[in-house]
Coordinates of C-alpha atoms in Angstrom, one line a residue:
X81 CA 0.0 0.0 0.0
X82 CA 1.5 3.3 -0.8
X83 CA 2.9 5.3 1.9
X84 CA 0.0 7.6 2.9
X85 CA 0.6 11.3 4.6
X86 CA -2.3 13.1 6.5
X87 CA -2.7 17.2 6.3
X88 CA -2.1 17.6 10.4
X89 CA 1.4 16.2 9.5
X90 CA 1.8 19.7 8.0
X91 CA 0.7 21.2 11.0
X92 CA 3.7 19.7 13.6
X93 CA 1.4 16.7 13.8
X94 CA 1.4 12.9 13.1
X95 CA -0.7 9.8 14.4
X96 CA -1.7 6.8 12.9
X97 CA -4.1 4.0 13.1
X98 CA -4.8 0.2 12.0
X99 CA -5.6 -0.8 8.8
X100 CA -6.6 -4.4 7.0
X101 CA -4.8 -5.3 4.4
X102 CA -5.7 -6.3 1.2
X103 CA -2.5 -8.1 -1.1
X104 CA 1.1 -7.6 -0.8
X105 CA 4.0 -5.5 -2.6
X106 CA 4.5 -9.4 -4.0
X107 CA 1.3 -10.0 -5.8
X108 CA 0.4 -6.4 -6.5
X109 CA 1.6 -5.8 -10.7
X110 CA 1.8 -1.9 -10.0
X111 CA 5.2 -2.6 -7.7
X112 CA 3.9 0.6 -5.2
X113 CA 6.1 1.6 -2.6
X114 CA 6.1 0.0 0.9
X115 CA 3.1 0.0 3.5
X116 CA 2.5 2.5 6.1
X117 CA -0.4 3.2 8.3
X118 CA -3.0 5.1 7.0
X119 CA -5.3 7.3 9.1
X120 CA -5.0 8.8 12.3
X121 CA -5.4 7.8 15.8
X122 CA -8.8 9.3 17.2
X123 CA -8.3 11.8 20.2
X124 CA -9.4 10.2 23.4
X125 CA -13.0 10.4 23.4
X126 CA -14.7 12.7 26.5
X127 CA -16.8 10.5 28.9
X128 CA -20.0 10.0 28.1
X129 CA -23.3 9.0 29.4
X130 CA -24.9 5.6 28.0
X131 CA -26.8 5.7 24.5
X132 CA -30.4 5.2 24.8
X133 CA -31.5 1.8 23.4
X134 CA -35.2 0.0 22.8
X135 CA -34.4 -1.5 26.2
X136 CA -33.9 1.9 28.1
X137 CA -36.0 2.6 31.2
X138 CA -37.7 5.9 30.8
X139 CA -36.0 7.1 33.6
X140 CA -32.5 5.9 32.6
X141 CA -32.2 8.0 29.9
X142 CA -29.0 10.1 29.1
X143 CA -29.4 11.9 25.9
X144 CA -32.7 13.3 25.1
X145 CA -32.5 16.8 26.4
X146 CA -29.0 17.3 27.0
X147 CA -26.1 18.4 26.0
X148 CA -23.6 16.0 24.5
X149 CA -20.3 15.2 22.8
X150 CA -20.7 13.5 19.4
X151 CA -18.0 10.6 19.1
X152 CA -16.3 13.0 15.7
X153 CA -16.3 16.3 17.3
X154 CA -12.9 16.4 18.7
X155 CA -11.6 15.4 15.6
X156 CA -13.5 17.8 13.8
X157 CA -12.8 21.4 15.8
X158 CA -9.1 20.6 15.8
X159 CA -8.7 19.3 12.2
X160 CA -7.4 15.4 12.6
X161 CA -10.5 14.4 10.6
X162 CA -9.6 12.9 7.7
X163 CA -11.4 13.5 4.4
X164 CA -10.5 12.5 1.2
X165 CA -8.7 15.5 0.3
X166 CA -6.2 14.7 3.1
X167 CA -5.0 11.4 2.0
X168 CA -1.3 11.2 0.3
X169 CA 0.5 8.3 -1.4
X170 CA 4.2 7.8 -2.4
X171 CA 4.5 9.0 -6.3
X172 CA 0.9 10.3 -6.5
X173 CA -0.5 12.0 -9.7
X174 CA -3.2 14.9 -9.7
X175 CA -5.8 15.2 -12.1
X176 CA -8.1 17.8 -13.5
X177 CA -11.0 17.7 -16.2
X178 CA -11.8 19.3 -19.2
X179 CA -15.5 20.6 -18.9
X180 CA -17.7 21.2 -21.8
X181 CA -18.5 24.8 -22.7
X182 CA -21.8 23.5 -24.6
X183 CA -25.2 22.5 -23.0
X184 CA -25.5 19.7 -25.9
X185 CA -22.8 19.4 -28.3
X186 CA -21.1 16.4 -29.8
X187 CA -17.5 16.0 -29.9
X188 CA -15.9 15.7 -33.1
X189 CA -11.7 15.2 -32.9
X190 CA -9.7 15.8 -29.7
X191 CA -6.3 17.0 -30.3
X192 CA -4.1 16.3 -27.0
X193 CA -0.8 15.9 -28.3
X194 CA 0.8 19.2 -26.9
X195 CA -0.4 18.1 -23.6
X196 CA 1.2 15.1 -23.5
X197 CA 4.1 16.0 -24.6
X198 CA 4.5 18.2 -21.8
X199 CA 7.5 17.4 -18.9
X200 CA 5.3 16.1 -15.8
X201 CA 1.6 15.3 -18.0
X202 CA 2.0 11.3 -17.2
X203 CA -1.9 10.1 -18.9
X204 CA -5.1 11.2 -20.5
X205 CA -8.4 9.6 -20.1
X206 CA -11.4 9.3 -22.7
X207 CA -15.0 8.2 -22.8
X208 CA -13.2 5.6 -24.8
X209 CA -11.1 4.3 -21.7
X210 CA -14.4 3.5 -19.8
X211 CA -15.6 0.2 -19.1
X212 CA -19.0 -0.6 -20.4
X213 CA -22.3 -0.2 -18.5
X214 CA -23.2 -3.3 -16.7
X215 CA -26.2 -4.8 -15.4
X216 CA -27.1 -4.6 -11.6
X217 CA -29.2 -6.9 -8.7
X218 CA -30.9 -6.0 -5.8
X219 CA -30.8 -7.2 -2.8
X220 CA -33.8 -9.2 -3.6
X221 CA -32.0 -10.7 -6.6
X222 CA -33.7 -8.8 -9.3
X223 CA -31.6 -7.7 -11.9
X224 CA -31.6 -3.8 -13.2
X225 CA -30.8 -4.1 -16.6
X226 CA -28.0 -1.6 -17.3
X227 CA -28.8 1.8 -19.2
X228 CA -26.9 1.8 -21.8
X229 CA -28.2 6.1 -21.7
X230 CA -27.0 7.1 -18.2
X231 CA -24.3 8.8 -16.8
X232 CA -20.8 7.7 -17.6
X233 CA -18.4 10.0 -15.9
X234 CA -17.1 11.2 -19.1
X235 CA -18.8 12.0 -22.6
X236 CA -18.3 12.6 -26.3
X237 CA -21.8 13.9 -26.5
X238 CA -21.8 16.3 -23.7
X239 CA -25.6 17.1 -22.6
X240 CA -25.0 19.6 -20.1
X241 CA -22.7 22.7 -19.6
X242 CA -19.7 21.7 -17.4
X243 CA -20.1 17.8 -18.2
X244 CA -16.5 16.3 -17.9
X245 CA -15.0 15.2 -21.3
X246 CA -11.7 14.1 -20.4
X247 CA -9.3 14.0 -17.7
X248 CA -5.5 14.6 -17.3
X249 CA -3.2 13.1 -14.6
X250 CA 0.0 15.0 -14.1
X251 CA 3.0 15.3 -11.1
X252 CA 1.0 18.3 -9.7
X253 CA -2.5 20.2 -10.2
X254 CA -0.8 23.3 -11.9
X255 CA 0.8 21.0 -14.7
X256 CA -2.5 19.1 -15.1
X257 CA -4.0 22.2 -15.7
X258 CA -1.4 23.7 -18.1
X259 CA -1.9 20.4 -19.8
X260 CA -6.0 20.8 -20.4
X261 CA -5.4 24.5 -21.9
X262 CA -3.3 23.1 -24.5
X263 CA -6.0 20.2 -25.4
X264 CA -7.8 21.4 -28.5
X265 CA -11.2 20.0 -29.3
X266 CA -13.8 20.2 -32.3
X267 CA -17.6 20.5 -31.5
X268 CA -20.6 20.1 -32.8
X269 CA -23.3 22.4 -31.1
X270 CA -26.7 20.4 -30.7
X271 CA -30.1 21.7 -30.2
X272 CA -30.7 22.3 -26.1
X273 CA -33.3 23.5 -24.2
X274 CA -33.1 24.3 -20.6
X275 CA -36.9 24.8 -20.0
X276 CA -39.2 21.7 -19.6
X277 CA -42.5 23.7 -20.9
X278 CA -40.1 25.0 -24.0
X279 CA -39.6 21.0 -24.2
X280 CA -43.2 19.8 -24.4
X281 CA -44.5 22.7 -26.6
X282 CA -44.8 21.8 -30.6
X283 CA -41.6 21.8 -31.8
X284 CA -39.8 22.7 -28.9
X285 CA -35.7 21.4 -28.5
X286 CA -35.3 17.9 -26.9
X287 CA -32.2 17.7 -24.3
X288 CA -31.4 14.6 -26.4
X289 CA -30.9 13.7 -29.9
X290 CA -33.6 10.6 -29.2
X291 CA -36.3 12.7 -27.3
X292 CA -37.0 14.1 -24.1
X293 CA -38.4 12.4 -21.2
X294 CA -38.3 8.8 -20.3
X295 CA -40.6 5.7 -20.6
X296 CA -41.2 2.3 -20.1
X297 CA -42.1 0.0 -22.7
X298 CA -45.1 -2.0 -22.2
X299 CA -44.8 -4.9 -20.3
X300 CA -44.1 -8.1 -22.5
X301 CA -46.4 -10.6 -20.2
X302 CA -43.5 -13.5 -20.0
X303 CA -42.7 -12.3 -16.5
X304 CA -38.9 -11.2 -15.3
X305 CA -37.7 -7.8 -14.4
X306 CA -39.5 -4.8 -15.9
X307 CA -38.1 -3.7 -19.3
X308 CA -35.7 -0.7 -19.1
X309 CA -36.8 2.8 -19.5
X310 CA -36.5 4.6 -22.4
X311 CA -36.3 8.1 -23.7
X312 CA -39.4 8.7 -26.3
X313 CA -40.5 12.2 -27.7
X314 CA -43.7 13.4 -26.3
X315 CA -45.0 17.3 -27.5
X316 CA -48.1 18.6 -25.8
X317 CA -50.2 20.8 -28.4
X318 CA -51.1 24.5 -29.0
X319 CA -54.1 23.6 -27.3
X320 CA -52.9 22.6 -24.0
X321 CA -50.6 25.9 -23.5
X322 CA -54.1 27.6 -24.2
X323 CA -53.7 29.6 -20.9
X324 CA -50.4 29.0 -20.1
X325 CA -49.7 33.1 -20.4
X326 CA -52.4 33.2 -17.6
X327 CA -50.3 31.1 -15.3
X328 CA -52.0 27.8 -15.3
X329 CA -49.5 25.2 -15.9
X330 CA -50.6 23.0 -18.7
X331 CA -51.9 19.8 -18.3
X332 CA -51.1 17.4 -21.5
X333 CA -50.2 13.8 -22.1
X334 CA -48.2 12.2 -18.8
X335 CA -46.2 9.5 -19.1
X336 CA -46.9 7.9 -15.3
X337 CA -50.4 8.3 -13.7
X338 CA -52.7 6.8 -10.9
X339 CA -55.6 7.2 -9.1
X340 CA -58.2 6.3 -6.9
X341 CA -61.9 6.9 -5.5
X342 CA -64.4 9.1 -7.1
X343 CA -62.3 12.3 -7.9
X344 CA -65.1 14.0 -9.7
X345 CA -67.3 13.3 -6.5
X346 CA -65.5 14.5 -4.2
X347 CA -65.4 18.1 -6.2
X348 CA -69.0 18.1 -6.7
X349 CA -69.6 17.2 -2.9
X350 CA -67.0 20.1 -1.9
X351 CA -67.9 23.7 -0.2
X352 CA -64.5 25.1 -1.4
X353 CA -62.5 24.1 -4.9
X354 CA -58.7 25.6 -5.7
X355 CA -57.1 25.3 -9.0
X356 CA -53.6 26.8 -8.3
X357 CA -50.2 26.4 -10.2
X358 CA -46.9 26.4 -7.9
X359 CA -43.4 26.3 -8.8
X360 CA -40.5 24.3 -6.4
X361 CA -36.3 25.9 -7.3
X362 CA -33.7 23.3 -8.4
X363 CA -31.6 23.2 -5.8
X364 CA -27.6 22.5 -5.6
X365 CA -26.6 20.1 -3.0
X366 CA -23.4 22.0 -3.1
X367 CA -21.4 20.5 0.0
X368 CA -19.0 21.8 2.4
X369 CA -16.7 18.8 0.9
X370 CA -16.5 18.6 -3.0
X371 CA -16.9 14.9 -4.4
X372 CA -13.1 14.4 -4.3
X373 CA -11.3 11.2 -4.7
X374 CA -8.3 9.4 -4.1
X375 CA -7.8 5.9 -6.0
X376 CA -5.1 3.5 -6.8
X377 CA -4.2 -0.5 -7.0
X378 CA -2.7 -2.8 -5.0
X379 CA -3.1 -6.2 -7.3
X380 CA -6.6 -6.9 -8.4
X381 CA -7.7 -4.8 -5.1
X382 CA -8.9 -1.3 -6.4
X383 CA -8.5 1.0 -2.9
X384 CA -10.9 4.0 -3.3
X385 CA -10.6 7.1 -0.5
X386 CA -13.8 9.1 -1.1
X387 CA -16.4 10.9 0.9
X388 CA -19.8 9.3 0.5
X389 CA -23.3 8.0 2.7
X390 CA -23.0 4.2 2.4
X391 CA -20.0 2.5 2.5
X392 CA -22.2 -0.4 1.8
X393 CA -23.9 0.8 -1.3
X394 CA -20.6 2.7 -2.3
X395 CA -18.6 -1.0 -2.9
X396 CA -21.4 -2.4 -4.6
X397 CA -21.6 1.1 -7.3
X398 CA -18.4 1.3 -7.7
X399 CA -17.8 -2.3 -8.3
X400 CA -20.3 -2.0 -11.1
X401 CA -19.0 1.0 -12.4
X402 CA -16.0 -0.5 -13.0
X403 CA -17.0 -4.4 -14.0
X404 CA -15.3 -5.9 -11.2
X405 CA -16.3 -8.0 -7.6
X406 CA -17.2 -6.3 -4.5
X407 CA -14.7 -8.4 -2.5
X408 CA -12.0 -6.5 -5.0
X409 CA -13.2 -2.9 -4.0
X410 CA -12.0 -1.3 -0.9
X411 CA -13.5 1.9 0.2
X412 CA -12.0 4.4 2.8
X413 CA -14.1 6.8 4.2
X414 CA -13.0 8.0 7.5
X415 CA -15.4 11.6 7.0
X416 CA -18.2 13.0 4.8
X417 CA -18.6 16.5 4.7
X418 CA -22.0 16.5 3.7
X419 CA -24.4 14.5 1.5
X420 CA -27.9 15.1 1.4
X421 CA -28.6 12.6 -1.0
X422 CA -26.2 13.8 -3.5
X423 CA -23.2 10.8 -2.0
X424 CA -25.4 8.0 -1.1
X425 CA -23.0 6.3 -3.3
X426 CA -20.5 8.7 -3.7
X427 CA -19.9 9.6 -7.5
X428 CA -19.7 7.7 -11.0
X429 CA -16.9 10.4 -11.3
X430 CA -14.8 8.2 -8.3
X431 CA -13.7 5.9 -12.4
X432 CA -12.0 8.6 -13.3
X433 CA -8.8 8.6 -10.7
X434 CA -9.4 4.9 -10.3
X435 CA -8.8 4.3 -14.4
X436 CA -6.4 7.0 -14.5
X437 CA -4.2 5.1 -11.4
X438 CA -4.6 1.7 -13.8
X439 CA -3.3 3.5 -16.9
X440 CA -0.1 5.7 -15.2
X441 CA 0.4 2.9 -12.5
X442 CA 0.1 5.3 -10.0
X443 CA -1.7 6.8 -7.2
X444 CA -4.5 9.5 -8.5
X445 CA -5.7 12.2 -6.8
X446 CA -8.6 14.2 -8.2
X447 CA -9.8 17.0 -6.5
X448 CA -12.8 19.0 -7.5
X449 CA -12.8 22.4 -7.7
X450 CA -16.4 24.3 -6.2
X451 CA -17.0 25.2 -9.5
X452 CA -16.8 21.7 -10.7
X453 CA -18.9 20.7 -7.8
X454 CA -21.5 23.0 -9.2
X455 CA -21.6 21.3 -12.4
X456 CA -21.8 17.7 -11.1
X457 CA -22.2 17.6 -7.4
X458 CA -26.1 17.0 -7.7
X459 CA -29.1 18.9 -7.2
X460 CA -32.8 18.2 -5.9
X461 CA -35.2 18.7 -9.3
X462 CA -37.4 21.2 -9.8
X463 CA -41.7 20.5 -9.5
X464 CA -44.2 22.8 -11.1
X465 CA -47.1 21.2 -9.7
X466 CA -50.9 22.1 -10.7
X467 CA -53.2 21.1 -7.9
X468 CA -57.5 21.0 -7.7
X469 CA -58.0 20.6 -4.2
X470 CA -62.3 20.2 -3.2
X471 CA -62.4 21.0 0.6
X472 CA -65.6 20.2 2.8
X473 CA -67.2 23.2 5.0
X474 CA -65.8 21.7 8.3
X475 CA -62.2 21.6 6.7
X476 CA -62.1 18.1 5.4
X477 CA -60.3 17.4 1.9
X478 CA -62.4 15.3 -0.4
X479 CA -60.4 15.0 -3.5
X480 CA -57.2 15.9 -5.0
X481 CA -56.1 16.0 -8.8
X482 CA -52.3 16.6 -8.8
X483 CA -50.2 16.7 -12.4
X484 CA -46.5 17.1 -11.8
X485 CA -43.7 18.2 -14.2
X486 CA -40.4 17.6 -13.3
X487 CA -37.2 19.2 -14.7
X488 CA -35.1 16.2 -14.5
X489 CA -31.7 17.6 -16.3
X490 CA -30.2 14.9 -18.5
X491 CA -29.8 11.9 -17.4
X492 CA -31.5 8.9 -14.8
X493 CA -35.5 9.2 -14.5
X494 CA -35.7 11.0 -10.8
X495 CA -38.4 9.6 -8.4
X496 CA -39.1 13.2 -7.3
X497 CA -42.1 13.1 -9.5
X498 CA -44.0 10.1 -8.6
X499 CA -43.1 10.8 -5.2
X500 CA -44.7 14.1 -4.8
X501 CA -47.7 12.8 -5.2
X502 CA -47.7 9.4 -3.2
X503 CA -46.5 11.6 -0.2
X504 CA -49.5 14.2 -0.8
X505 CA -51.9 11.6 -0.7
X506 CA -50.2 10.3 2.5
X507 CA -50.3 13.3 4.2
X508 CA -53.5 15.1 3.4
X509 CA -55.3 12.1 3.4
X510 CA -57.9 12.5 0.4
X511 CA -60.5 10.1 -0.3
X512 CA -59.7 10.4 -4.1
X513 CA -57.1 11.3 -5.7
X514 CA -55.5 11.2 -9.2
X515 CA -51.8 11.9 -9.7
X516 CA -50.1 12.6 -13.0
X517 CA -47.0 13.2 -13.7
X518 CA -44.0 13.7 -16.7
X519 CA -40.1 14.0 -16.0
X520 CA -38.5 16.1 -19.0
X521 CA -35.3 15.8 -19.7
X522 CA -33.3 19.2 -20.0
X523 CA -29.7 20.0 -20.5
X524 CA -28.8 21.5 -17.4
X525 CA -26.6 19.6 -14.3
X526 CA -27.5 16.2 -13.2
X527 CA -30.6 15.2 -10.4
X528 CA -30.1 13.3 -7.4
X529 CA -32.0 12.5 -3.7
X530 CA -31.9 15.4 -1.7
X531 CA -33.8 15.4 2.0
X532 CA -37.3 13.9 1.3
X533 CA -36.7 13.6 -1.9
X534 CA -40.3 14.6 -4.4
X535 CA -42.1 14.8 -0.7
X536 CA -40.6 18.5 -0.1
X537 CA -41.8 19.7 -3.6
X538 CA -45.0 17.6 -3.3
X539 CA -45.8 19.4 0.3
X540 CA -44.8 22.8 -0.9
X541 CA -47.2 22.3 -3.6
X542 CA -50.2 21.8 -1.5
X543 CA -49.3 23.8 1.9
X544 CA -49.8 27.4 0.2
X545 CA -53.4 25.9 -0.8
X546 CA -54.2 24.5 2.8
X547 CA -53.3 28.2 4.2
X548 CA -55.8 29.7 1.7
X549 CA -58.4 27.4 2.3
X550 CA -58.2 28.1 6.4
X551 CA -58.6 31.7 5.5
X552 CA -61.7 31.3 3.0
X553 CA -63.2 28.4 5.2
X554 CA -62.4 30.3 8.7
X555 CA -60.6 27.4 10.0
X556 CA -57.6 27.4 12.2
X557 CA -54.8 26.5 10.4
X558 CA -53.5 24.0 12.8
X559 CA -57.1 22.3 12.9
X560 CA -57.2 22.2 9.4
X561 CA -54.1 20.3 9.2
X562 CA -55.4 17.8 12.1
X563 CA -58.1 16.7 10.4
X564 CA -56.4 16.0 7.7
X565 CA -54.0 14.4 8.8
X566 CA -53.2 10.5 8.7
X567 CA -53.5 7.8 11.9
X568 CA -51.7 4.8 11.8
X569 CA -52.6 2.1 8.8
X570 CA -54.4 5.0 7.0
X571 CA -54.0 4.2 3.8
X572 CA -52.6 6.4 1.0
X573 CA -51.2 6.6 -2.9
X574 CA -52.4 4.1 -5.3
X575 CA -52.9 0.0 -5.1
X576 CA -50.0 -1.7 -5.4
X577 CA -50.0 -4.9 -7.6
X578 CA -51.6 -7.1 -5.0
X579 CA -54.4 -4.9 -5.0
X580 CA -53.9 -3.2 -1.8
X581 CA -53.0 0.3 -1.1
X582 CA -49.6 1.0 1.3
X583 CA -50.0 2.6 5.1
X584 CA -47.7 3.6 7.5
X585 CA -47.0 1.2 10.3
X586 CA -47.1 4.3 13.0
X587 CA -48.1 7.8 12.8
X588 CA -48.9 10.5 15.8
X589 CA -49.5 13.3 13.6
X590 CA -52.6 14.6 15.2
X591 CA -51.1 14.2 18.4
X592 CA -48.1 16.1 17.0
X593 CA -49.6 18.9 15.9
X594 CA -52.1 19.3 19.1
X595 CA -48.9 19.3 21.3
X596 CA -46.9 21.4 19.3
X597 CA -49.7 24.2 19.4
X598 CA -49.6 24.0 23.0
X599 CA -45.9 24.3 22.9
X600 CA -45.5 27.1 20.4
X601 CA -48.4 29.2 22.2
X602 CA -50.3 29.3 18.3
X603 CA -53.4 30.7 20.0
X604 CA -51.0 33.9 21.4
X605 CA -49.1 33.6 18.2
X606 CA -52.1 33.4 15.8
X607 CA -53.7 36.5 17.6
X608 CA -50.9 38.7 16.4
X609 CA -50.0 37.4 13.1
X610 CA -49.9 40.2 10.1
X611 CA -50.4 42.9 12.6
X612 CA -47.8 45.7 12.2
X613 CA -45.4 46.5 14.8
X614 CA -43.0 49.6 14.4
X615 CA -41.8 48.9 11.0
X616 CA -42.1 44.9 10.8
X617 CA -44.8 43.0 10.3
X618 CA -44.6 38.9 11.5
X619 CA -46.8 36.2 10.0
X620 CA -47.6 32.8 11.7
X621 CA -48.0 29.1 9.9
X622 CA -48.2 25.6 10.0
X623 CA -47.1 22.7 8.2
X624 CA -46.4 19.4 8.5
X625 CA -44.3 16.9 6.4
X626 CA -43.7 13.2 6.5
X627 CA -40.9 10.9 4.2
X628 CA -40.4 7.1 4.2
X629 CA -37.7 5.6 6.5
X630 CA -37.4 1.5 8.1
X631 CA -37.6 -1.4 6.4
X632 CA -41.1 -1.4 5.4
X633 CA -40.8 2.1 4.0
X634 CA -43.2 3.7 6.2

């Protein structure tokens, strides 16, 4: 294993800690330097008082309500944690990227032959150095059929600004990036469209050459996994963006929908109908630590040193990413500096120093830059959302038609879409609903998980039409929201394919939101809401919000 060097070293500092070891200098073909520890040896932790477990006596409880030192915090305030930017290796090699300057553009020659002839430029890497997308199973056993359209890490057709094309490993950053300024390259602009209501109109761009939102085929009855999704064109007409101008979001042909009860009932039967059209902001994940990575080989045993949420999942990603075993991959992660969904397996990106570290038979270190983080560290996808909410006199909701429209950037269908509606009809508890939804493909940065991922947009969707409907129907918002709001086993979202509709196993939300009043003083609160004092005026609100979590989901 290559002699590793942590940052505090350059601080007057040095510890280290245990390790397994994977190979030997014998059997490893790459001939790296002698092992040394890697890591750092934890500072002694402060005493602390027992965690609480299932089997906790009420009144032996040590945590809940008190302050309390988290097991990394030491570490943390006095910089020995270890991220992946720390690690070091005897002989290693940085590496920097060469980002598209397009939206959609295809590559046509790459000329890098000043670069590598460069003192110090020691590799380049290509779309045409990357393994081949490879099937994946489940921990059920079902096999994901690989998508021969997703993500690859690097591309010849870029389809968003700032989409890595190649990358160049070098004997320092500064040389790497001499080495990309000297790389000339020939494109071929492509249509794009950064819109996806420009996308669905007649006409409009597609954010690929083959369409612009995914689909799955039909279903061939012989049993087996579901076919693979696939992108298809779909153009809504003049006639659906009829009052578009107006601010109603148009409503044209989805490609995923569900529903159940009598929708059209339930608005006949209501005191109180709203129609409204609400937009939710792509959001950048945009962590404290950039998706950096540190790879290289010891033998058949690829070591990876990257931040990410799962080590678990990680292994199994990478693995696949790079058409190898699990029991080959070994992951370090000491620290994350952030996630949110965005590093539940780190980054397909975490090839590119681990290919690169094959090819110069060396260690690679590939740090990201914020800027590059911006362009493909993740984001949570934006909803517009169109909801027709029918609300009884005394507060109850009696049906719901929801149609969502998700800008899903380029690549891998998001579940934000269906899930803003299975988490709507969860948590406002309609006797009917119908859901539909489409996820168009645009040419901006990637989509990933982020907190609750489809239940944020689908709740800030319907919470500005639950505070209207308080006002109109003179009911107390948090009253509104009670009665709404779901018990245990109450059933939501649509049947599943045995016919029966999901619940949660557990829910107190009623209680919740009776205590919480109580706690927040909303009667004192409520009294005083809008009313001006001096120069500011403060406004009061409620709203609840619910995701899946355990095994079950719920």
């Amino acid at each position: 294993m290559p002699n590793s060097t942590n940052e505090s070293q350059r601080n007057g500092t040095q510890s280290t800690a245990p390790e397994k070891q994977h190979g030997t200098e014998q059997d490893a073909p790459n001939k790296m330097p002698n092992d040394t520890k890697l890591g750092i040896k934890p500072a002694a932790p402060a005493p602390q008082k027992p965690l609480v477990t299932a089997q906790t006596p009420p009144n032996k409880k040590r945590l809940v309500g008190e302050n309390y030192l988290t097991p990394d915090l030491v570490a943390k305030v006095t910089g020995q944690a270890k991220y992946a930017e720390d690690y070091r290796a005897d002989g290693m090699l940085f590496t920097k990227l060469l980002l598209s300057p397009y939206p959609h553009a295809r590559v046509l020659h790459i000329d890098a032959s000043r670069a590598l002839a460069m003192p110090g430029v020691k590799g380049i890497l290509t779309m045409d150095d990357l393994p081949a997308p490879a099937d994946s199973v489940t921990d059920l056993g079902v096999v994901i059929k690989a998508n021969k359209r997703g993500e690859r890490g690097l591309a010849m057709e870029p389809i968003y600004q700032g989409e890595p094309i190649l990358a160049v490993a070098a004997v320092d950053e500064v040389t790497a990036a001499d080495a990309i300024e000297k790389i000339k390259i020939s494109y071929e602009p492509l249509p794009f469209v950064v819109d996806p209501f420009v996308s669905l109109r007649p006409g409009g761009p597609n954010a690929r050459t083959d369409g612009n939102t995914w689909m799955r085929p039909p279903a061939t009855g012989k049993g087996g996994p579901p076919p693979p999704l696939d992108v298809v064109e779909i153009k809504w007409t003049d006639e659906d963006f009829k009052d578009y101008d107006q601010g109603k979001m148009p409503m044209g042909k989805p490609t995923d929908q569900w529903t159940y009860g009598d929708v059209e009932g339930g608005f006949k039967d209501a005191a109180l109908v709203l129609d409204e059209t609400f937009i939710t902001p792509n959001t950048s994940h945009q962590c404290l630590e950039t998706r950096t990575v540190m790879a290289y080989w010891q033998g058949p045993k690829l070591v990876v040193c990257a931040g990410t949420q799962s080590t678990v999942q990680t292994i199994a990603a990478i693995a696949r990413w790079m058409s190898m075993t699990p029991d080959n991959v070994v992951l370090i992660s000491e620290y994350t500096g952030g996630g949110f969904g965005s590093k539940i397996t780190a980054s397909i990106h975490v090839i590119i120093p681990a290919l690169l570290s094959k090819k110069c038979n060396a260690p690679v270190m590939m740090r990201i830059s914020r800027e590059e983080e911006h362009f493909i560290g993740r984001g949570r996808p934006s909803i517009t959302g169109r909801i027709k909410c029918g609300f009884a006199k005394d507060g109850h909701i009696t049906a719901i038609d929801m149609y969502s429209v998700l800008d899903n950037g380029p690549y891998d269908q998001s579940n934000d879409c269906n899930m803003s509606g299975r988490i709507v009809s969860l948590l406002y508890q309609p006797p009917a609903m119908r859901w539909r939804g489409i996820s168009v493909l645009t040419n901006t940065t990637p989509r990933s998980a982020q907190s609750s991922p489809g239940g944020m947009q689908g709740i800030t969707l319907m919470e500005p039409l639950m505070a209207k409907a308080s006002r109109q129907l003179k009911i107390d918002q948090v009253e509104l929201h009670r009665i709404n709001a779901p018990a245990s086993k109450a059933e939501f979202g649509p049947p599943g394919p045995n016919g029966k509709r999901g619940y949660p196993t557990s829910c107190f939300l009623q209680d919740a939101l009776t205590k919480g009043a109580e706690k927040f003083k909303w009667s004192d609160r409520i009294a005083i809401s809008g009313k001006r004092v001096g120069n500011k005026v403060r406004g009061v609100g409620v709203s609840s919000s619910t995701f899946v979590a355990g095994s079950k989901g719920y």
